[in-house]
Amino acid sequence: MINLEWYRSFIAVYQSRTMTSAADILCLTQPAVSQHINALESVLGTKLFDRMPRKMAPTEEGKVLYTRVVESINILESTTNEYHQERTNPKSIIKIGTPNEFFFEKILGCLDVINCIYRISFVSSESLLEKLENGKIDVAITTKKESYNKRIEYKKIFTEDFVLVQSTKSGSSLKEFTDNNKEQPSEALLLQQNWISYDTELPIIRSYWRDAFRSRPAITPIVTIPNLHTIAKAVEIDKGVSILPSYICQNAIDAGRLEVVNASKNTVSSNDIFISYRKEDLKNKDIALFEEALFNKARGA
DNA sequence: CGTCGTGTTCGTTTTGAGAC
DNA sequence: GTCTCAAAACGAACACGACG
C-alpha cells in the first residue's frame, strides 16, 4: 500500500540531494526519510537513487518518476493549504446572475476589488427575479426594473446606447444611401438588408425601430445568434447588419472593422441596466463594495 | 458500551560503516 | 574529524477483536 508521505520524502530527497537535508525540510529524522525511500523503491520494484558518497543521485527511473509525480503532489499540498485557509478564514460568497456579454465587458474587470468568492451564472432576465428571491443568486444584473416588487432593491448602474452597424468590408455602405443628411438610412433601405438578431422576437431591433421610425420592423432575420459578441463578429465578416450596444462593438469600430451607420444621437435608442439584490442585503458590505466597483467600472472610472 | 490485550505502523534514538 | 546513509532497538499511537 502506497503512502503519500513516501512521495513527499522522495521529492524532498530529489530536490535536496541528501536524506539529511530532506529530513530537515520535512521535519523528520534522517532514518525516517531513509525508510520512506526504501519502502517506495520496494513497492515500485525499482531503484530511485544511487547512494553516492555524501549525496543521493537520482537514477533514470527516479528522474522519470519525479517528472510524473511532482506536479500532483504540489497540487495536493496547495489544495490542502487552501482548504485549511478557507476553513480558518472563510471568505464570503457572492452569487451573481448576469447577461453573458455584460459580465465579460463590465463585471469581469472589477471582480478583484473585493476579496471574496464569486459564483457567476448566465441567466435570462425572466428568471433573474425568481432566482434572486429564492436565494439562488445574491445579485442580478437586469435591464428590467419591476418596481412593484418591494423586496428587491434596484439601482441604475449604466445606460447602454445602441448603434446600427455594418461591416466596413461591405460593398455598399448604407451611409452613402442616407437621404438628405438625415444621418440614418431610410426605412425602405433598411428593410432590404440582411439582419442578424439576438432572437426572432427582435428585442433590440424592435426598440430601435420604434424610436427611429415609430413602427414595427417587418424583418425576418437571416440568422439569430443568442450572443451579442458573436453577432458583432458576424457583422464584421459581412453576414448582415445589426443593432448592438455600443460597448459591445466599440473596439471593432475603433479598429475599423465595423462602421456605425446612424450618426445622430437622436436616433440612437438606449436602455437602462440595473443592479438588483434583496433588500435584506442592503447592509451587506461585500455587495455594497461590489456595487460601487461595478458602478465605477460601468462609467469607465 | 467500556476495558484490556495484541499486533501493526511509523517515528525516534543510537550506533556502525564508508567517504572525504 | 566530519558528514552521510543504513540498520537495529525501542516507544507511542492506533486499530481491532475478545470479554465482562
CSV table of C-alpha atoms (C1' of nucleotides) in Angstrom, one decimal:
chain,number,residue,atom,x,y,z
A,1,MET,CA,0.0,0.0,0.0
A,2,ILE,CA,1.5,3.3,-1.1
A,3,ASN,CA,1.8,6.0,1.5
A,4,LEU,CA,1.7,9.6,0.0
A,5,GLU,CA,4.3,10.6,2.7
A,6,TRP,CA,6.8,8.4,0.8
A,7,TYR,CA,6.3,10.6,-2.3
A,8,ARG,CA,6.8,13.8,-0.2
A,9,SER,CA,10.1,12.3,1.1
A,10,PHE,CA,11.0,11.2,-2.5
A,11,ILE,CA,10.5,14.8,-3.8
A,12,ALA,CA,12.4,16.3,-0.9
A,13,VAL,CA,15.4,14.0,-1.4
A,14,TYR,CA,15.3,14.5,-5.1
A,15,GLN,CA,15.4,18.3,-4.7
A,16,SER,CA,17.9,18.5,-1.8
A,17,ARG,CA,20.0,15.5,-3.0
A,18,THR,CA,20.6,14.3,0.6
A,19,MET,CA,18.4,12.5,3.1
A,20,THR,CA,19.6,14.6,6.0
A,21,SER,CA,18.5,17.9,4.4
A,22,ALA,CA,15.3,16.3,3.1
A,23,ALA,CA,14.6,15.3,6.7
A,24,ASP,CA,15.2,18.9,7.8
A,25,ILE,CA,12.7,20.2,5.2
A,26,LEU,CA,10.1,17.6,6.2
A,27,CYS,CA,10.7,18.0,9.9
A,28,LEU,CA,11.5,14.3,10.2
A,29,THR,CA,14.7,12.4,11.2
A,30,GLN,CA,17.0,11.1,8.6
A,31,PRO,CA,16.2,7.4,9.2
A,32,ALA,CA,12.5,8.1,8.7
A,33,VAL,CA,13.2,9.6,5.3
A,34,SER,CA,15.5,6.7,4.5
A,35,GLN,CA,12.8,4.2,5.4
A,36,HIS,CA,10.3,6.1,3.1
A,37,ILE,CA,12.7,6.0,0.1
A,38,ASN,CA,13.4,2.3,0.7
A,39,ALA,CA,9.7,1.5,1.1
A,40,LEU,CA,8.8,3.4,-2.1
A,41,GLU,CA,11.6,1.6,-4.0
A,42,SER,CA,10.4,-1.7,-2.7
A,43,VAL,CA,6.8,-1.1,-3.7
A,44,LEU,CA,7.7,0.2,-7.2
A,45,GLY,CA,10.3,-2.6,-7.6
A,46,THR,CA,12.9,-0.2,-8.9
A,47,LYS,CA,15.9,1.8,-7.6
A,48,LEU,CA,15.2,5.6,-7.5
A,49,PHE,CA,18.5,6.8,-6.2
A,50,ASP,CA,22.2,5.8,-6.4
A,51,ARG,CA,23.7,6.1,-3.0
A,52,MET,CA,26.8,8.1,-3.7
A,53,PRO,CA,29.3,9.4,-1.1
A,54,ARG,CA,27.6,12.4,0.5
A,55,LYS,CA,24.8,12.6,-1.9
A,56,MET,CA,21.8,10.8,-3.4
A,57,ALA,CA,21.9,10.7,-7.2
A,58,PRO,CA,18.6,10.0,-8.9
A,59,THR,CA,18.5,7.1,-11.4
A,60,GLU,CA,16.8,7.4,-14.8
A,61,GLU,CA,13.7,5.8,-13.2
A,62,GLY,CA,13.9,8.3,-10.4
A,63,LYS,CA,14.0,11.2,-12.8
A,64,VAL,CA,11.0,9.8,-14.8
A,65,LEU,CA,9.1,9.3,-11.6
A,66,TYR,CA,9.9,12.8,-10.3
A,67,THR,CA,8.6,14.3,-13.5
A,68,ARG,CA,5.4,12.4,-13.3
A,69,VAL,CA,4.5,12.9,-9.6
A,70,VAL,CA,5.9,16.3,-8.6
A,71,GLU,CA,3.0,18.3,-10.1
A,72,SER,CA,0.4,16.1,-8.5
A,73,ILE,CA,2.0,16.2,-5.0
A,74,ASN,CA,2.3,20.0,-5.3
A,75,ILE,CA,-1.3,20.3,-6.2
A,76,LEU,CA,-2.3,18.1,-3.3
A,77,GLU,CA,-0.2,20.2,-0.9
A,78,SER,CA,-1.6,23.5,-2.2
A,79,THR,CA,-5.1,22.2,-2.2
A,80,THR,CA,-4.7,21.2,1.5
A,81,ASN,CA,-3.3,24.6,2.3
A,82,GLU,CA,-6.1,26.4,0.5
A,83,TYR,CA,-8.7,24.3,2.2
A,84,HIS,CA,-7.1,25.0,5.6
A,85,GLN,CA,-7.0,28.7,4.8
A,86,GLU,CA,-10.7,28.7,3.7
A,87,ARG,CA,-11.7,26.8,6.9
A,88,THR,CA,-9.8,29.1,9.2
A,89,ASN,CA,-10.5,32.3,7.4
A,90,PRO,CA,-13.7,31.8,5.3
A,91,LYS,CA,-14.4,34.2,2.5
A,92,SER,CA,-17.9,35.3,1.8
A,93,ILE,CA,-19.5,34.1,-1.4
A,94,ILE,CA,-21.4,36.4,-3.9
A,95,LYS,CA,-23.6,34.7,-6.4
A,96,ILE,CA,-24.2,36.9,-9.5
A,97,GLY,CA,-26.7,36.4,-12.2
A,98,THR,CA,-25.9,38.4,-15.3
A,99,PRO,CA,-26.2,38.6,-19.1
A,100,ASN,CA,-23.1,36.9,-20.5
A,101,GLU,CA,-22.0,39.9,-22.6
A,102,PHE,CA,-22.4,42.4,-19.8
A,103,PHE,CA,-20.4,40.2,-17.5
A,104,PHE,CA,-17.5,40.0,-20.0
A,105,GLU,CA,-17.4,43.7,-20.7
A,106,LYS,CA,-18.2,45.3,-17.4
A,107,ILE,CA,-18.1,42.9,-14.4
A,108,LEU,CA,-15.1,40.7,-15.1
A,109,GLY,CA,-12.6,43.6,-14.7
A,110,CYS,CA,-13.8,44.5,-11.2
A,111,LEU,CA,-14.0,41.1,-9.5
A,112,ASP,CA,-10.7,41.6,-7.8
A,113,VAL,CA,-11.9,44.7,-5.9
A,114,ILE,CA,-13.3,42.6,-3.1
A,115,ASN,CA,-11.6,39.6,-1.5
A,116,CYS,CA,-14.4,37.1,-1.8
A,117,ILE,CA,-15.5,34.1,-3.8
A,118,TYR,CA,-17.8,34.7,-6.9
A,119,ARG,CA,-20.3,32.3,-8.4
A,120,ILE,CA,-21.4,33.5,-11.8
A,121,SER,CA,-24.4,32.3,-13.7
A,122,PHE,CA,-25.6,33.5,-17.0
A,123,VAL,CA,-29.4,33.5,-16.8
A,124,SER,CA,-32.2,35.1,-18.8
A,125,SER,CA,-33.8,38.3,-17.5
A,126,GLU,CA,-37.1,36.4,-17.0
A,127,SER,CA,-35.7,34.0,-14.3
A,128,LEU,CA,-33.4,36.5,-12.6
A,129,LEU,CA,-36.0,37.8,-10.1
A,130,GLU,CA,-37.2,34.4,-9.1
A,131,LYS,CA,-33.6,33.2,-8.5
A,132,LEU,CA,-32.9,36.4,-6.5
A,133,GLU,CA,-35.9,35.9,-4.3
A,134,ASN,CA,-35.2,32.2,-3.6
A,135,GLY,CA,-31.6,32.8,-2.8
A,136,LYS,CA,-30.0,31.1,-5.8
A,137,ILE,CA,-28.3,34.3,-6.7
A,138,ASP,CA,-27.4,37.3,-4.5
A,139,VAL,CA,-27.0,40.0,-7.2
A,140,ALA,CA,-28.8,40.3,-10.5
A,141,ILE,CA,-27.8,42.5,-13.5
A,142,THR,CA,-31.0,43.2,-15.3
A,143,THR,CA,-32.5,45.5,-18.0
A,144,LYS,CA,-36.0,45.4,-16.4
A,145,LYS,CA,-37.0,47.1,-13.2
A,146,GLU,CA,-40.0,45.5,-11.6
A,147,SER,CA,-40.8,48.3,-9.2
A,148,TYR,CA,-43.9,46.5,-7.8
A,149,ASN,CA,-41.6,44.1,-6.0
A,150,LYS,CA,-40.9,45.7,-2.6
A,151,ARG,CA,-38.4,43.0,-1.5
A,152,ILE,CA,-35.9,43.8,-4.2
A,153,GLU,CA,-33.6,46.9,-4.3
A,154,TYR,CA,-32.8,48.3,-7.8
A,155,LYS,CA,-30.1,50.7,-8.6
A,156,LYS,CA,-29.3,52.0,-12.1
A,157,ILE,CA,-25.7,51.5,-12.9
A,158,PHE,CA,-25.4,52.0,-16.6
A,159,THR,CA,-27.2,53.2,-19.8
A,160,GLU,CA,-26.4,51.2,-22.9
A,161,ASP,CA,-26.6,53.0,-26.2
A,162,PHE,CA,-27.5,51.1,-29.3
A,163,VAL,CA,-25.9,51.7,-32.7
A,164,LEU,CA,-26.7,50.4,-36.1
A,165,VAL,CA,-23.6,48.7,-37.5
A,166,GLN,CA,-22.4,47.1,-40.7
A,167,SER,CA,-19.1,45.7,-41.9
A,168,THR,CA,-16.5,48.0,-43.4
A,169,LYS,CA,-15.9,45.2,-45.9
A,170,SER,CA,-19.5,45.7,-47.2
A,171,GLY,CA,-19.5,46.6,-50.9
A,172,SER,CA,-22.3,49.2,-50.4
A,173,SER,CA,-22.1,51.4,-47.4
A,174,LEU,CA,-25.5,52.3,-46.0
A,175,LYS,CA,-24.2,55.8,-45.2
A,176,GLU,CA,-23.9,56.6,-48.9
A,177,PHE,CA,-27.6,56.0,-49.2
A,178,THR,CA,-28.6,58.3,-46.4
A,179,ASP,CA,-31.4,60.6,-47.6
A,180,ASN,CA,-30.9,64.3,-47.4
A,181,ASN,CA,-28.5,64.3,-44.4
A,182,LYS,CA,-30.9,62.5,-42.2
A,183,GLU,CA,-28.0,60.7,-40.7
A,184,GLN,CA,-29.6,57.3,-41.0
A,185,PRO,CA,-30.7,55.2,-43.9
A,186,SER,CA,-34.3,55.2,-44.9
A,187,GLU,CA,-36.7,52.5,-43.5
A,188,ALA,CA,-37.2,51.1,-47.0
A,189,LEU,CA,-33.4,50.7,-47.4
A,190,LEU,CA,-33.0,49.1,-44.0
A,191,LEU,CA,-35.8,46.6,-44.8
A,192,GLN,CA,-33.8,45.4,-47.8
A,193,GLN,CA,-30.8,44.4,-45.6
A,194,ASN,CA,-29.8,41.0,-44.2
A,195,TRP,CA,-30.5,41.3,-40.5
A,196,ILE,CA,-28.7,39.4,-37.7
A,197,SER,CA,-30.7,39.4,-34.5
A,198,TYR,CA,-30.4,38.0,-30.9
A,199,ASP,CA,-33.7,36.0,-31.5
A,200,THR,CA,-36.8,36.0,-33.6
A,201,GLU,CA,-38.5,38.5,-31.3
A,202,LEU,CA,-36.0,41.1,-32.5
A,203,PRO,CA,-35.6,42.5,-28.9
A,204,ILE,CA,-33.1,45.3,-29.7
A,205,ILE,CA,-34.1,45.9,-33.3
A,206,ARG,CA,-37.7,46.4,-32.4
A,207,SER,CA,-36.8,49.1,-29.8
A,208,TYR,CA,-34.6,50.9,-32.3
A,209,TRP,CA,-37.3,50.8,-35.0
A,210,ARG,CA,-39.9,52.2,-32.6
A,211,ASP,CA,-37.6,55.2,-31.8
A,212,ALA,CA,-36.4,55.8,-35.3
A,213,PHE,CA,-39.5,55.1,-37.5
A,214,ARG,CA,-42.4,54.9,-35.0
A,215,SER,CA,-43.3,51.5,-36.4
A,216,ARG,CA,-42.6,47.8,-36.1
A,217,PRO,CA,-39.9,46.2,-38.2
A,218,ALA,CA,-41.1,43.9,-40.9
A,219,ILE,CA,-37.9,41.8,-40.7
A,220,THR,CA,-37.2,38.2,-40.8
A,221,PRO,CA,-33.6,37.9,-39.6
A,222,ILE,CA,-31.3,35.9,-41.8
A,223,VAL,CA,-29.7,34.4,-38.7
A,224,THR,CA,-30.4,34.6,-35.0
A,225,ILE,CA,-27.5,34.3,-32.6
A,226,PRO,CA,-28.1,34.5,-28.8
A,227,ASN,CA,-24.8,36.2,-28.1
A,228,LEU,CA,-24.0,39.8,-28.8
A,229,HIS,CA,-20.3,39.4,-29.2
A,230,THR,CA,-20.9,36.7,-31.8
A,231,ILE,CA,-23.4,38.9,-33.6
A,232,ALA,CA,-20.7,41.6,-33.8
A,233,LYS,CA,-18.3,39.1,-35.3
A,234,ALA,CA,-20.9,38.0,-37.8
A,235,VAL,CA,-21.5,41.6,-38.8
A,236,GLU,CA,-17.7,42.1,-39.1
A,237,ILE,CA,-17.4,39.4,-41.7
A,238,ASP,CA,-20.4,41.0,-43.6
A,239,LYS,CA,-23.0,38.3,-42.9
A,240,GLY,CA,-25.5,41.1,-42.4
A,241,VAL,CA,-26.3,44.2,-40.3
A,242,SER,CA,-27.4,44.5,-36.8
A,243,ILE,CA,-28.1,46.9,-33.9
A,244,LEU,CA,-25.8,46.4,-30.9
A,245,PRO,CA,-24.9,48.1,-27.6
A,246,SER,CA,-22.0,50.4,-28.3
A,247,TYR,CA,-19.9,48.9,-25.5
A,248,ILE,CA,-20.0,45.5,-27.3
A,249,CYS,CA,-18.7,46.8,-30.7
A,250,GLN,CA,-16.7,49.9,-29.8
A,251,ASN,CA,-13.3,48.1,-30.2
A,252,ALA,CA,-14.3,46.8,-33.7
A,253,ILE,CA,-15.5,50.3,-34.6
A,254,ASP,CA,-12.2,51.9,-33.4
A,255,ALA,CA,-10.2,49.3,-35.3
A,256,GLY,CA,-12.1,50.0,-38.5
A,257,ARG,CA,-13.8,46.6,-38.8
A,258,LEU,CA,-17.3,47.9,-38.1
A,259,GLU,CA,-19.0,51.1,-39.3
A,260,VAL,CA,-21.7,52.9,-37.4
A,261,VAL,CA,-24.4,53.8,-39.9
A,262,ASN,CA,-26.6,56.1,-37.8
A,263,ALA,CA,-24.6,59.1,-36.5
A,264,SER,CA,-27.3,61.2,-34.9
A,265,LYS,CA,-27.7,60.7,-31.2
A,266,ASN,CA,-31.4,61.5,-31.5
A,267,THR,CA,-32.0,58.3,-33.4
A,268,VAL,CA,-29.9,56.0,-31.2
A,269,SER,CA,-32.1,54.1,-28.7
A,270,SER,CA,-30.9,53.3,-25.2
A,271,ASN,CA,-31.6,51.0,-22.3
A,272,ASP,CA,-31.0,51.3,-18.6
A,273,ILE,CA,-29.2,48.5,-16.8
A,274,PHE,CA,-29.8,47.9,-13.1
A,275,ILE,CA,-28.1,46.1,-10.3
A,276,SER,CA,-30.6,44.4,-8.0
A,277,TYR,CA,-30.4,42.5,-4.8
A,278,ARG,CA,-32.6,41.5,-1.8
A,279,LYS,CA,-33.4,44.5,0.5
A,280,GLU,CA,-32.3,42.4,3.4
A,281,ASP,CA,-28.8,42.6,1.9
A,282,LEU,CA,-28.8,46.4,1.9
A,283,LYS,CA,-26.2,46.3,4.8
A,284,ASN,CA,-24.1,43.5,3.2
A,285,LYS,CA,-20.7,45.4,2.9
A,286,ASP,CA,-19.4,43.0,0.2
A,287,ILE,CA,-22.4,43.6,-2.0
A,288,ALA,CA,-22.1,47.3,-1.4
A,289,LEU,CA,-18.4,47.3,-2.4
A,290,PHE,CA,-19.2,45.2,-5.4
A,291,GLU,CA,-22.0,47.7,-6.4
A,292,GLU,CA,-19.6,50.6,-6.0
A,293,ALA,CA,-16.9,48.9,-8.1
A,294,LEU,CA,-19.4,48.0,-10.8
A,295,PHE,CA,-20.8,51.5,-10.8
A,296,ASN,CA,-17.3,53.0,-11.4
A,297,LYS,CA,-16.4,50.3,-14.0
A,298,ALA,CA,-19.6,50.8,-16.0
A,299,ARG,CA,-18.8,54.6,-16.2
A,300,GLY,CA,-15.2,53.9,-17.2
A,301,ALA,CA,-13.8,55.3,-13.9
B,1,DC,C1',-20.6,0.2,25.9
B,2,DG,C1',-16.2,0.3,28.2
B,3,DT,C1',-11.8,-2.1,29.1
B,4,DC,C1',-8.0,-4.9,28.0
B,5,DG,C1',-4.6,-7.4,25.3
B,6,DT,C1',-2.3,-7.9,20.9
B,7,DG,C1',-0.5,-6.7,16.6
B,8,DT,C1',0.8,-3.1,13.3
B,9,DT,C1',2.6,1.2,11.8
B,10,DC,C1',5.5,4.9,12.0
B,11,DG,C1',8.5,7.6,14.1
B,12,DT,C1',13.0,8.5,17.1
B,13,DT,C1',17.5,7.4,19.1
B,14,DT,C1',21.6,5.1,18.9
B,15,DT,C1',25.2,3.1,16.6
B,16,DG,C1',28.2,1.5,12.8
B,17,DA,C1',30.4,1.9,8.3
B,18,DG,C1',32.2,4.4,4.5
B,19,DA,C1',33.8,8.6,2.1
B,20,DC,C1',36.0,13.0,2.1
C,1,DG,C1',37.1,14.7,12.4
C,2,DT,C1',33.0,15.5,9.9
C,3,DC,C1',29.2,14.2,7.1
C,4,DT,C1',26.1,10.9,5.3
C,5,DC,C1',23.3,6.6,4.9
C,6,DA,C1',21.7,2.3,6.8
C,7,DA,C1',20.4,-0.9,10.4
C,8,DA,C1',18.8,-2.2,14.9
C,9,DA,C1',16.3,-1.3,19.0
C,10,DC,C1',12.8,1.0,21.1
C,11,DG,C1',8.4,3.6,22.1
C,12,DA,C1',4.0,5.9,21.1
C,13,DA,C1',-0.2,5.8,18.8
C,14,DC,C1',-3.7,3.4,16.8
C,15,DA,C1',-6.9,-0.4,15.1
C,16,DC,C1',-9.3,-4.3,16.2
C,17,DG,C1',-11.2,-8.3,18.4
C,18,DA,C1',-12.4,-10.6,22.8
C,19,DC,C1',-14.6,-10.2,27.0
C,20,DG,C1',-17.4,-8.7,31.0
